[in-house]
CSV table of C-alpha atoms in Angstrom, one decimal:
chain,number,residue,atom,x,y,z
N,1089,MET,CA,4.0,5.3,21.0
N,1090,GLU,CA,2.8,5.6,24.8
N,1091,LYS,CA,4.8,7.8,27.3
N,1092,GLU,CA,6.0,4.4,29.0
N,1093,HIS,CA,7.6,3.1,26.1
N,1094,GLN,CA,10.3,5.6,25.5
N,1095,ALA,CA,11.8,3.5,28.2
N,1096,GLU,CA,12.4,0.7,25.7
N,1097,LEU,CA,14.4,3.1,23.7
N,1098,PRO,CA,18.0,1.6,24.1
N,1099,LYS,CA,19.9,3.7,26.4
N,1100,ALA,CA,23.0,4.0,24.5
N,1101,PHE,CA,20.5,5.7,21.7
N,1102,LEU,CA,19.1,8.3,23.9
N,1103,GLU,CA,22.4,9.1,25.5
N,1104,LYS,CA,23.9,9.6,22.1
N,1105,MET,CA,20.6,12.0,20.8
N,1106,GLU,CA,20.7,14.1,24.3
N,1107,ARG,CA,24.8,14.5,23.4
N,1108,LEU,CA,23.9,15.4,19.5
N,1109,LEU,CA,20.7,17.3,19.9
N,1110,LYS,CA,21.2,19.2,23.0
N,1111,GLU,CA,18.3,22.0,23.5
N,1112,GLU,CA,16.1,19.8,20.8
N,1113,TYR,CA,16.5,16.5,22.9
N,1114,GLN,CA,13.2,16.6,25.0
N,1115,ASP,CA,11.3,17.8,21.8
N,1116,PHE,CA,12.7,15.0,20.2
N,1117,LEU,CA,11.8,12.6,23.2
N,1118,LYS,CA,8.2,13.9,23.4
N,1119,SER,CA,7.6,13.1,19.2
N,1120,TYR,CA,7.8,9.2,20.7
N,1121,GLU,CA,4.6,9.9,22.4
N,1122,GLU,CA,2.7,10.8,19.2
N,1123,THR,CA,1.2,8.1,16.8
N,1124,PRO,CA,3.6,7.7,13.8
N,1125,LYS,CA,1.9,9.5,10.4
N,1126,GLN,CA,1.0,7.4,7.4
N,1127,GLY,CA,1.0,7.9,4.0
N,1128,LEU,CA,0.3,6.8,0.2
N,1129,ARG,CA,1.2,7.8,-3.1
N,1130,ILE,CA,-1.4,7.9,-6.0
N,1131,ASN,CA,0.0,5.5,-8.9
N,1132,PRO,CA,-0.1,8.0,-12.1
N,1133,LEU,CA,0.5,5.0,-14.3
N,1134,LYS,CA,-3.3,4.5,-13.3
N,1135,LYS,CA,-4.1,7.2,-15.1
N,1136,LEU,CA,-6.9,8.6,-12.7
N,1137,SER,CA,-8.9,11.5,-13.8
N,1138,ASN,CA,-9.2,14.5,-11.4
N,1139,SER,CA,-12.8,13.3,-10.2
N,1140,GLN,CA,-11.4,9.9,-9.4
N,1141,ILE,CA,-8.5,11.2,-7.3
N,1142,LEU,CA,-10.8,13.8,-5.5
N,1143,ARG,CA,-12.8,10.7,-4.5
N,1144,LEU,CA,-9.8,9.1,-3.1
N,1145,LYS,CA,-9.2,12.2,-1.0
N,1146,GLU,CA,-12.7,12.3,0.2
N,1147,ARG,CA,-12.6,8.3,1.0
N,1148,PHE,CA,-9.4,8.3,3.1
N,1149,ARG,CA,-9.4,12.0,4.2
N,1150,LEU,CA,-6.2,12.5,2.4
N,1151,GLU,CA,-4.1,15.9,3.0
N,1152,SER,CA,-1.2,16.3,0.4
N,1153,ILE,CA,2.6,15.7,1.9
N,1154,PRO,CA,4.5,19.2,1.1
N,1155,TRP,CA,7.6,17.3,-0.8
N,1156,ALA,CA,6.1,14.3,-2.3
N,1157,GLU,CA,4.3,14.8,-5.8
N,1158,GLY,CA,0.9,12.7,-5.5
N,1159,GLY,CA,1.9,11.7,-1.7
N,1160,TYR,CA,-0.8,12.0,1.1
N,1161,TYR,CA,-1.2,11.1,4.9
N,1162,PHE,CA,-4.4,9.3,5.1
N,1163,ASP,CA,-6.6,8.9,8.3
N,1164,ALA,CA,-5.6,5.6,9.3
N,1165,GLN,CA,-9.6,4.7,10.6
N,1166,THR,CA,-10.1,4.6,6.4
N,1167,ARG,CA,-7.6,1.4,6.3
N,1168,PRO,CA,-6.6,2.2,2.5
N,1169,GLY,CA,-4.9,-1.4,2.9
N,1170,LYS,CA,-8.0,-3.2,3.0
N,1171,SER,CA,-9.4,-1.4,0.2
N,1172,PRO,CA,-9.8,-3.4,-3.4
N,1173,PHE,CA,-7.9,-0.2,-4.8
N,1174,HIS,CA,-4.6,-1.4,-3.2
N,1175,GLU,CA,-5.2,-4.8,-4.9
N,1176,ALA,CA,-5.3,-2.6,-8.1
N,1177,GLY,CA,-2.3,-0.6,-7.5
N,1178,VAL,CA,-4.3,2.6,-7.4
N,1179,TYR,CA,-1.7,3.7,-4.5
N,1180,TYR,CA,1.2,2.5,-2.8
N,1181,ILE,CA,1.3,2.8,1.1
N,1182,GLN,CA,4.6,4.4,2.1
N,1183,GLU,CA,6.1,6.2,4.8
N,1184,PRO,CA,5.8,10.0,4.3
N,1185,SER,CA,9.5,10.6,4.8
N,1186,ALA,CA,10.6,7.9,2.3
N,1187,MET,CA,8.9,9.8,-0.3
N,1188,ALA,CA,11.3,12.9,-0.2
N,1189,VAL,CA,14.1,10.4,-2.1
N,1190,VAL,CA,12.5,10.0,-5.4
N,1191,GLU,CA,11.7,13.9,-5.3
N,1192,LEU,CA,15.4,14.4,-4.8
N,1193,LEU,CA,16.4,12.1,-8.1
N,1194,LYS,CA,14.0,13.8,-10.3
N,1195,PRO,CA,13.9,10.6,-12.9
N,1196,VAL,CA,12.2,11.3,-16.1
N,1197,GLY,CA,11.0,9.4,-18.8
N,1198,GLY,CA,13.7,7.8,-21.4
N,1199,GLU,CA,16.5,7.7,-18.7
N,1200,ARG,CA,18.0,4.7,-17.3
N,1201,ILE,CA,17.6,4.3,-13.6
N,1202,LEU,CA,19.0,1.7,-10.6
N,1203,ASP,CA,17.2,1.4,-7.2
N,1204,LEU,CA,20.0,-0.5,-6.0
N,1205,CYS,CA,18.7,-1.6,-2.5
N,1206,ALA,CA,15.0,-1.8,-3.7
N,1207,ALA,CA,12.6,-4.0,-1.5
N,1208,PRO,CA,9.9,-3.6,-0.8
N,1209,GLY,CA,9.5,-1.1,-3.7
N,1210,GLY,CA,8.4,2.3,-2.4
N,1211,LYS,CA,11.1,4.1,-4.1
N,1212,THR,CA,11.2,1.6,-7.3
N,1213,THR,CA,7.2,2.2,-7.9
N,1214,GLN,CA,7.5,5.9,-7.0
N,1215,ILE,CA,10.5,5.9,-9.9
N,1216,ALA,CA,8.5,4.3,-12.3
N,1217,GLY,CA,5.4,6.9,-12.0
N,1218,LYS,CA,7.8,9.6,-13.3
N,1219,MET,CA,9.0,7.6,-16.0
N,1220,GLY,CA,5.7,6.9,-17.3
N,1221,GLN,CA,6.8,3.4,-19.1
N,1222,LYS,CA,9.7,5.1,-20.8
N,1223,GLY,CA,13.4,4.2,-20.6
N,1224,LEU,CA,14.7,1.5,-18.5
N,1225,LEU,CA,14.1,1.2,-14.4
N,1226,VAL,CA,16.7,-1.5,-13.0
N,1227,SER,CA,15.6,-2.6,-9.2
N,1228,ASN,CA,17.6,-4.6,-7.7
N,1229,GLU,CA,17.4,-6.7,-3.7
N,1230,ILE,CA,20.5,-8.6,-2.7
N,1231,HIS,CA,18.2,-10.7,-0.2
N,1232,PRO,CA,16.0,-13.3,-2.2
N,1233,LEU,CA,12.5,-13.1,-0.5
N,1234,ARG,CA,12.9,-9.6,-0.3
N,1235,ALA,CA,13.4,-9.3,-3.8
N,1236,LYS,CA,10.2,-11.9,-4.5
N,1237,ILE,CA,8.2,-9.0,-2.8
N,1238,LEU,CA,9.5,-6.4,-4.8
N,1239,SER,CA,8.8,-8.3,-8.0
N,1240,GLN,CA,5.4,-8.4,-6.8
N,1241,ASN,CA,4.9,-4.7,-5.9
N,1242,VAL,CA,6.3,-4.0,-9.5
N,1243,GLU,CA,3.7,-6.2,-10.8
N,1244,ARG,CA,0.6,-5.1,-8.8
N,1245,MET,CA,1.6,-1.5,-9.7
N,1246,GLY,CA,1.8,-2.5,-13.5
N,1247,ILE,CA,5.0,-1.6,-14.7
N,1248,ALA,CA,6.1,-2.4,-18.1
N,1249,ASN,CA,9.7,-0.9,-18.3
N,1250,GLY,CA,11.1,-2.5,-15.2
N,1251,VAL,CA,13.4,-5.3,-14.6
N,1252,VAL,CA,13.7,-6.6,-11.2
N,1253,THR,CA,17.6,-8.3,-10.1
N,1254,ASN,CA,18.8,-10.2,-7.2
N,1255,GLU,CA,22.1,-9.3,-6.8
N,1256,SER,CA,25.0,-7.8,-5.2
N,1257,SER,CA,25.9,-4.4,-5.9
N,1258,GLN,CA,29.5,-6.0,-7.0
N,1259,ARG,CA,27.9,-8.3,-9.6
N,1260,LEU,CA,26.2,-5.4,-10.9
N,1261,LEU,CA,28.9,-3.0,-11.3
N,1262,LYS,CA,30.6,-5.8,-13.6
N,1263,SER,CA,27.5,-5.4,-15.8
N,1264,PHE,CA,26.8,-1.7,-15.6
N,1265,PRO,CA,29.7,0.2,-15.8
N,1266,GLU,CA,29.0,4.2,-16.3
N,1267,PHE,CA,25.5,3.0,-17.4
N,1268,PHE,CA,23.0,4.9,-15.5
N,1269,ASP,CA,21.8,8.4,-15.5
N,1270,GLY,CA,20.3,8.2,-11.8
N,1271,ILE,CA,21.0,5.6,-9.2
N,1272,VAL,CA,19.2,5.7,-5.9
N,1273,VAL,CA,21.2,3.9,-2.8
N,1274,ASP,CA,18.6,3.8,0.2
N,1275,ALA,CA,20.7,2.1,2.2
N,1276,PRO,CA,20.8,-0.8,4.7
N,1277,CYS,CA,21.5,0.7,8.2
N,1278,SER,CA,20.7,0.4,11.7
N,1279,GLY,CA,17.3,2.2,11.5
N,1280,GLU,CA,17.1,4.3,14.5
N,1281,GLY,CA,14.5,6.3,12.4
N,1282,MET,CA,12.1,3.8,12.4
N,1283,PHE,CA,12.0,2.9,16.1
N,1284,ARG,CA,9.0,4.9,16.6
N,1285,LYS,CA,7.1,2.6,14.2
N,1286,GLU,CA,9.4,-0.9,14.6
N,1287,GLU,CA,9.8,-2.8,17.7
N,1288,ALA,CA,12.0,-4.8,16.0
N,1289,ALA,CA,14.4,-2.1,14.7
N,1290,ARG,CA,14.5,-1.1,18.8
N,1291,GLU,CA,15.5,-4.5,19.6
N,1292,GLN,CA,18.2,-5.1,16.9
N,1293,TRP,CA,19.9,-1.7,17.6
N,1294,SER,CA,23.6,-1.5,19.1
N,1295,LEU,CA,26.7,0.8,18.6
N,1296,ASN,CA,28.5,-2.1,16.8
N,1297,GLN,CA,25.6,-2.2,14.3
N,1298,VAL,CA,26.0,1.4,13.8
N,1299,SER,CA,29.6,0.8,12.6
N,1300,VAL,CA,29.0,-2.4,10.7
N,1301,CYS,CA,26.1,-0.5,8.4
N,1302,ALA,CA,28.6,2.3,8.3
N,1303,ALA,CA,31.1,0.1,6.4
N,1304,ARG,CA,28.3,-1.7,4.4
N,1305,GLN,CA,27.3,1.4,2.9
N,1306,LYS,CA,30.8,2.9,2.2
N,1307,GLU,CA,31.1,-0.1,0.1
N,1308,ILE,CA,27.7,-0.1,-1.8
N,1309,LEU,CA,28.0,3.7,-2.5
N,1310,ASP,CA,31.6,2.9,-4.1
N,1311,ASN,CA,30.0,0.5,-6.6
N,1312,ALA,CA,27.2,2.7,-7.3
N,1313,ALA,CA,29.9,5.5,-8.2
N,1314,GLY,CA,31.2,2.7,-10.9
N,1315,MET,CA,27.7,2.6,-12.3
N,1316,LEU,CA,26.7,6.1,-12.8
N,1317,LYS,CA,27.4,8.2,-15.9
N,1318,THR,CA,29.2,11.4,-16.2
N,1319,GLY,CA,26.5,14.3,-15.5
N,1320,GLY,CA,24.3,11.2,-13.5
N,1321,ARG,CA,23.3,11.7,-10.2
N,1322,LEU,CA,23.0,9.6,-7.2
N,1323,VAL,CA,20.2,10.0,-4.1
N,1324,TYR,CA,22.1,8.2,-0.8
N,1325,SER,CA,19.1,8.0,1.9
N,1326,THR,CA,18.8,6.4,5.2
N,1327,CYS,CA,16.3,6.0,7.8
N,1328,THR,CA,18.4,6.3,11.0
N,1329,PHE,CA,19.9,9.8,12.7
N,1330,SER,CA,23.4,8.2,13.4
N,1331,PRO,CA,26.2,10.7,11.8
N,1332,GLU,CA,28.6,8.0,11.3
N,1333,GLU,CA,26.0,6.5,8.4
N,1334,ASN,CA,25.0,9.9,7.3
N,1335,GLU,CA,27.1,12.7,7.0
N,1336,GLY,CA,29.9,10.8,7.8
N,1337,THR,CA,29.5,8.4,5.0
N,1338,ILE,CA,28.8,11.3,2.6
N,1339,GLN,CA,32.2,12.7,3.7
N,1340,THR,CA,34.4,9.6,3.3
N,1341,PHE,CA,32.9,8.8,-0.2
N,1342,LEU,CA,33.4,12.7,-1.2
N,1343,ASP,CA,37.1,12.4,-0.1
N,1344,SER,CA,37.6,9.1,-1.9
N,1345,HIS,CA,35.7,10.4,-4.8
N,1346,PRO,CA,36.5,13.5,-6.0
N,1347,GLU,CA,34.8,13.3,-9.2
N,1348,PHE,CA,31.7,13.9,-7.4
N,1349,VAL,CA,30.2,16.9,-5.8
N,1350,LEU,CA,27.0,17.7,-3.4
N,1351,GLU,CA,24.0,19.5,-5.2
N,1352,ARG,CA,21.9,22.0,-3.1
N,1353,THR,CA,18.3,20.7,-2.2
N,1354,GLN,CA,16.6,23.3,-0.4
N,1355,SER,CA,15.7,25.2,-3.3
N,1356,ILE,CA,13.4,22.0,-4.5
N,1357,PRO,CA,9.6,22.6,-3.9
N,1358,GLY,CA,8.2,21.3,-0.5
N,1359,PHE,CA,11.9,21.0,1.2
N,1360,SER,CA,11.6,24.2,3.0
N,1361,CYS,CA,10.4,22.4,5.9
N,1362,LEU,CA,12.9,19.8,5.9
N,1363,GLY,CA,15.9,20.2,8.2
N,1364,GLN,CA,19.8,20.6,6.6
N,1365,GLY,CA,22.6,18.0,7.7
N,1366,ARG,CA,24.6,19.1,10.5
N,1367,PRO,CA,28.6,19.0,9.6
N,1368,GLU,CA,29.5,19.9,12.9
N,1369,TRP,CA,28.7,16.6,13.8
N,1370,VAL,CA,31.5,15.2,11.7
N,1371,ALA,CA,35.3,15.4,12.3
N,1372,ASP,CA,36.7,18.1,11.1
N,1373,GLY,CA,33.0,18.8,9.4
N,1374,LYS,CA,32.9,20.5,6.2
N,1375,SER,CA,30.5,23.0,5.3
N,1376,GLN,CA,29.0,21.6,2.2
N,1377,LEU,CA,27.3,18.8,4.4
N,1378,SER,CA,24.8,21.2,5.3
N,1379,GLN,CA,23.4,20.9,1.7
N,1380,THR,CA,22.2,17.4,3.0
N,1381,VAL,CA,18.6,17.0,4.2
N,1382,ARG,CA,17.5,15.5,7.7
N,1383,ILE,CA,13.8,14.7,8.6
N,1384,TRP,CA,12.9,14.7,11.9
N,1385,PRO,CA,10.1,13.6,13.5
N,1386,HIS,CA,9.6,16.6,16.2
N,1387,ARG,CA,10.2,18.9,13.4
N,1388,THR,CA,8.0,17.3,10.5
N,1389,ARG,CA,5.0,15.2,10.1
N,1390,GLY,CA,7.4,11.9,9.1
N,1391,GLU,CA,10.3,9.3,10.7
N,1392,GLY,CA,13.6,10.2,10.6
N,1393,HIS,CA,15.4,10.1,7.2
N,1394,PHE,CA,18.5,11.3,5.9
N,1395,LEU,CA,19.0,12.3,2.2
N,1396,ALA,CA,21.9,13.3,0.0
N,1397,LEU,CA,22.1,14.5,-3.7
N,1398,LEU,CA,25.4,14.0,-5.5
N,1399,ARG,CA,26.5,14.6,-9.3
N,1400,LYS,CA,29.3,13.2,-10.9
N,1401,GLU,CA,31.3,15.7,-12.9
N,1402,GLU,CA,33.6,13.5,-14.6
N,1403,GLY,CA,34.0,9.7,-15.3
N,1404,SER,CA,36.6,7.6,-14.5
N,1405,ILE,CA,36.6,5.4,-17.4
N,1406,LYS,CA,34.4,5.8,-20.9
N,1407,GLU,CA,31.1,4.2,-21.1
N,1408,LYS,CA,31.4,0.8,-22.4
N,1409,ARG,CA,28.8,0.1,-24.7
N,1410,LYS,CA,26.7,-2.7,-23.4
N,1411,LYS,CA,25.8,-5.2,-25.9
N,1412,ALA,CA,22.1,-4.3,-26.8
N,1413,PHE,CA,19.7,-7.1,-26.0
N,1414,GLN,CA,18.4,-9.6,-28.5
N,1415,ALA,CA,15.8,-12.3,-27.6
N,1416,PRO,CA,16.0,-15.4,-29.1
N,1417,ARG,CA,13.8,-15.6,-32.0
N,1418,LEU,CA,10.4,-17.0,-31.1
N,1419,LEU,CA,8.9,-19.8,-33.0
N,1420,PRO,CA,6.2,-18.9,-35.4
N,1421,GLU,CA,3.6,-20.8,-33.6
N,1422,VAL,CA,4.5,-19.4,-30.5
N,1423,LEU,CA,4.2,-15.6,-31.6
N,1424,LYS,CA,1.2,-16.7,-33.6
N,1425,VAL,CA,-0.7,-17.7,-30.6
N,1426,TRP,CA,0.3,-14.4,-28.8
N,1427,GLU,CA,-0.8,-12.5,-31.7
N,1428,GLU,CA,-4.3,-14.4,-31.9
N,1429,PHE,CA,-5.0,-13.6,-28.4
N,1430,ALA,CA,-3.7,-10.2,-28.4
N,1431,ALA,CA,-6.6,-9.8,-31.5
N,1432,SER,CA,-9.5,-11.3,-29.6
N,1433,VAL,CA,-8.8,-9.4,-26.5
N,1434,CYS,CA,-7.6,-5.8,-27.0
N,1435,HIS,CA,-8.2,-3.0,-29.4
N,1436,PRO,CA,-6.0,-2.7,-32.5
N,1437,PHE,CA,-4.3,0.5,-30.9
N,1438,PHE,CA,-3.1,-1.8,-28.2
N,1439,GLN,CA,-2.0,-4.5,-30.3
N,1440,GLU,CA,0.4,-1.8,-31.9
N,1441,GLU,CA,1.9,-1.1,-28.8
N,1442,PHE,CA,3.9,-4.3,-29.2
N,1443,HIS,CA,3.9,-4.4,-33.3
N,1444,ASN,CA,7.5,-3.7,-33.2
N,1445,ALA,CA,8.6,-5.1,-29.9
N,1446,SER,CA,9.4,-8.7,-31.5
N,1447,GLY,CA,12.8,-8.3,-30.6
N,1448,ARG,CA,12.0,-7.7,-27.3
N,1449,PHE,CA,9.9,-10.8,-26.5
N,1450,LEU,CA,11.7,-13.0,-24.5
N,1451,MET,CA,10.6,-16.4,-23.5
N,1452,PHE,CA,11.2,-17.1,-19.5
N,1453,GLY,CA,10.7,-21.1,-19.0
N,1454,GLU,CA,6.6,-20.8,-20.3
N,1455,GLU,CA,6.3,-17.3,-19.7
N,1456,LEU,CA,6.6,-14.7,-22.2
N,1457,TYR,CA,7.7,-11.2,-21.5
N,1458,VAL,CA,8.5,-8.2,-23.5
N,1459,CYS,CA,11.3,-6.8,-22.5
N,1460,PRO,CA,12.1,-2.7,-22.1
N,1461,ASN,CA,13.2,-1.0,-25.2
N,1462,GLN,CA,16.7,0.2,-23.7
N,1463,MET,CA,17.1,-3.5,-22.4
N,1464,ILE,CA,20.5,-4.9,-22.5
N,1465,ASP,CA,22.3,-8.4,-22.4
N,1466,MET,CA,22.2,-9.4,-19.0
N,1467,LYS,CA,23.7,-12.7,-18.9
N,1468,GLY,CA,25.0,-13.9,-15.9
N,1469,LEU,CA,22.5,-12.3,-14.0
N,1470,LYS,CA,20.1,-13.4,-11.4
N,1471,VAL,CA,17.0,-11.8,-13.1
N,1472,LEU,CA,13.4,-12.4,-11.5
N,1473,ARG,CA,11.4,-10.2,-13.7
N,1474,PRO,CA,12.8,-9.0,-17.0
N,1475,GLY,CA,10.2,-7.1,-18.3
N,1476,LEU,CA,6.2,-7.0,-18.6
N,1477,ASP,CA,4.7,-10.4,-18.4
N,1478,LEU,CA,2.2,-10.8,-20.5
N,1479,GLY,CA,1.3,-14.6,-20.1
N,1480,THR,CA,2.0,-18.4,-20.0
N,1481,PHE,CA,1.8,-20.9,-23.0
N,1482,LYS,CA,-0.1,-24.2,-21.8
N,1483,LYS,CA,-0.5,-26.7,-24.6
N,1484,LYS,CA,-0.1,-24.4,-27.4
N,1485,ARG,CA,-2.8,-21.9,-26.1
N,1486,PHE,CA,-2.1,-19.0,-24.1
N,1487,GLU,CA,-3.4,-17.8,-20.7
N,1488,PRO,CA,-2.7,-14.2,-19.8
N,1489,SER,CA,-0.6,-13.2,-16.5
N,1490,HIS,CA,-1.8,-10.9,-13.6
N,1491,SER,CA,0.8,-8.7,-14.7
N,1492,LEU,CA,-0.6,-7.8,-17.9
N,1493,ALA,CA,-4.0,-7.4,-16.6
N,1494,LEU,CA,-3.0,-4.8,-13.7
N,1495,TYR,CA,-0.9,-3.1,-16.9
N,1496,LEU,CA,-4.1,-2.7,-19.1
N,1497,LYS,CA,-7.0,-0.2,-18.8
N,1498,GLN,CA,-10.2,-0.6,-19.5
N,1499,ASN,CA,-10.3,1.2,-22.9
N,1500,GLN,CA,-7.5,-1.0,-24.2
N,1501,VAL,CA,-10.0,-4.3,-24.2
N,1502,LYS,CA,-12.7,-5.5,-26.2
N,1503,GLN,CA,-14.4,-7.2,-22.8
N,1504,TRP,CA,-14.6,-5.5,-19.2
N,1505,VAL,CA,-16.7,-5.7,-16.1
N,1506,SER,CA,-16.3,-2.5,-13.6
N,1507,LEU,CA,-17.3,-3.6,-9.8
N,1508,PRO,CA,-17.9,-0.9,-7.4
N,1509,GLU,CA,-15.5,-0.5,-4.5
N,1510,GLU,CA,-17.2,-1.5,-1.6
N,1511,GLY,CA,-19.7,-4.0,-3.3
N,1512,GLU,CA,-19.8,-7.6,-2.4
N,1513,ALA,CA,-19.0,-8.7,-5.7
N,1514,VAL,CA,-15.2,-7.1,-5.8
N,1515,PHE,CA,-14.8,-8.8,-2.4
N,1516,ARG,CA,-16.0,-12.2,-3.8
N,1517,TYR,CA,-13.4,-11.5,-6.7
N,1518,LEU,CA,-10.7,-11.1,-4.5
N,1519,LYS,CA,-11.2,-14.3,-2.5
N,1520,GLY,CA,-11.3,-16.6,-5.9
N,1521,GLU,CA,-14.8,-16.7,-6.5
N,1522,ALA,CA,-17.1,-17.1,-9.8
N,1523,LEU,CA,-19.2,-14.6,-10.2
N,1524,ASP,CA,-22.5,-15.1,-12.0
N,1525,LEU,CA,-23.4,-11.9,-14.2
N,1526,SER,CA,-27.0,-11.9,-13.7
N,1527,GLY,CA,-26.1,-11.7,-10.2
N,1528,ILE,CA,-24.1,-8.4,-10.5
N,1529,ALA,CA,-25.6,-7.0,-13.2
N,1530,GLY,CA,-27.5,-4.2,-11.0
N,1531,ASN,CA,-24.5,-3.1,-9.6
N,1532,ALA,CA,-21.7,-3.7,-12.2
N,1533,LYS,CA,-20.9,-1.7,-15.2
N,1534,CYS,CA,-19.8,-3.9,-18.5
N,1535,GLN,CA,-19.0,-4.1,-21.8
N,1536,ILE,CA,-19.5,-7.9,-22.7
N,1537,SER,CA,-20.5,-10.1,-26.1
N,1538,GLU,CA,-19.3,-13.2,-26.2
N,1539,ASN,CA,-17.1,-15.8,-24.0
N,1540,GLY,CA,-13.7,-15.3,-23.5
N,1541,TRP,CA,-11.4,-13.5,-21.7
N,1542,VAL,CA,-12.8,-10.1,-19.5
N,1543,LEU,CA,-10.8,-7.5,-17.8
N,1544,VAL,CA,-12.0,-7.2,-14.2
N,1545,LEU,CA,-11.9,-3.8,-12.8
N,1546,VAL,CA,-12.9,-2.3,-9.2
N,1547,GLU,CA,-14.6,0.6,-10.5
N,1548,ASP,CA,-12.0,2.0,-13.8
N,1549,ALA,CA,-8.8,0.3,-12.2
N,1550,SER,CA,-8.1,-3.1,-13.3
N,1551,LEU,CA,-7.7,-5.6,-10.9
N,1552,GLY,CA,-7.2,-9.1,-12.9
N,1553,PHE,CA,-8.7,-11.4,-15.2
N,1554,ALA,CA,-12.0,-13.6,-15.3
N,1555,LYS,CA,-13.2,-15.8,-18.3
N,1556,LEU,CA,-16.7,-15.7,-19.4
N,1557,THR,CA,-18.6,-19.2,-20.1
N,1558,GLY,CA,-22.4,-18.6,-20.6
N,1559,THR,CA,-23.2,-16.0,-17.5
N,1560,VAL,CA,-20.4,-17.1,-15.6
N,1561,LEU,CA,-17.2,-15.3,-15.0
N,1562,LYS,CA,-14.4,-18.0,-14.4
N,1563,ASN,CA,-11.8,-16.6,-11.5
N,1564,HIS,CA,-8.5,-16.0,-12.6
N,1565,TYR,CA,-7.2,-14.2,-9.8
N,1566,PRO,CA,-4.0,-15.6,-8.5
N,1567,LYS,CA,-4.1,-18.4,-5.7
N,1568,GLY,CA,-1.5,-16.8,-3.6
N,1569,LEU,CA,-2.8,-13.3,-3.6
N,1570,ARG,CA,-6.6,-14.3,-2.6
N,1571,ARG,CA,-8.2,-13.1,0.6
N,1572,SER,CA,-9.5,-15.7,2.9
């Protein structure tokens, strides 16, 4: 942001920050003259080799982010968002400070995790990478359009154990009392930490908005508390500087929820460079609030962020065992069509992956999904994505989905074609054009023996499906995602 843009910062905001930061205020103000740092996270679900990761580091001039496993600053001039690797879900572009949230939560495979305010999907995709397709990840977003974007990012990153819902926290609480091992509440906030990056955040800000956000955050946290199991952990985060929405919200929550305690965070690898919360900013501030985390743009290479890690020491109610999900039995002819497709396209060890999933297959309209193995009955909830979308039944034939393509690996399919990242062919594919094998043979690697479905990759990362007839690959890249 240029110096003259400092004048665009709300006057009431500047006065507040000068009052709070005192001797640090001038350094804080100077940070608005600097270009914001940009980051990306490499997607572990794509299982890149060390040599492939090294190539990405060279390609985008990556530099490790201390507090984020697999997180890197990138050189903006390399434009990773324009690369086909982005469409293939090889990485997720995310603000560096925001990557600290999931590192605090430390999710592992087999757990039940909730990302309560999940759009556009940065934290959800980071959680999924750490879970390794094992367990249940519920990602919720209350706003329908943002929930759709969330679902698209879940698809792009090849996530199979994720369920996307479009609900309020109150309605989720009724379905998931004391159910989750871990919850992320990246709360809607006044967005002060994004002023350097987003003009809209500056224009929409007001002192009244800060108060409104603090009240909303309290309600969301109260509902989240009821969905967490005894011994479970909850990470609360915002991208604002306001004490009312940060230390104040956490203190209010602790006062009304004695079953929760604040956990220490400074011992976490990479977190030593981050600041602590400021208990003196809360009336009758408690020293325990210094265990929270503040990320400052004048101290760290990231935008403004606040984080707190809470643990539930005892439950207010006993966990109510939810009814296990049991999908309606598929018609034999439907199951037969799917099995015939899987046998023709995939190697036997991939087919075995779904061999015991018959009780988790779900027809969602014309779409066939396989639901996570810890799925419960979600009747009554707005579910956008109940698991991995396998494909569509059309007149007794099966057409694989884009989600399945992005989930699959090269060694799981019988036929594939791998296109170079910077070659003409991959960009033609992303535009929806058909490809002639004879025209790309010199640059592409492939394993093709007969007509039928072919997995298209950008180098070793799956990108979508095509269907071979003769020497022509008919394009099945989704029309809504095609480049102009």
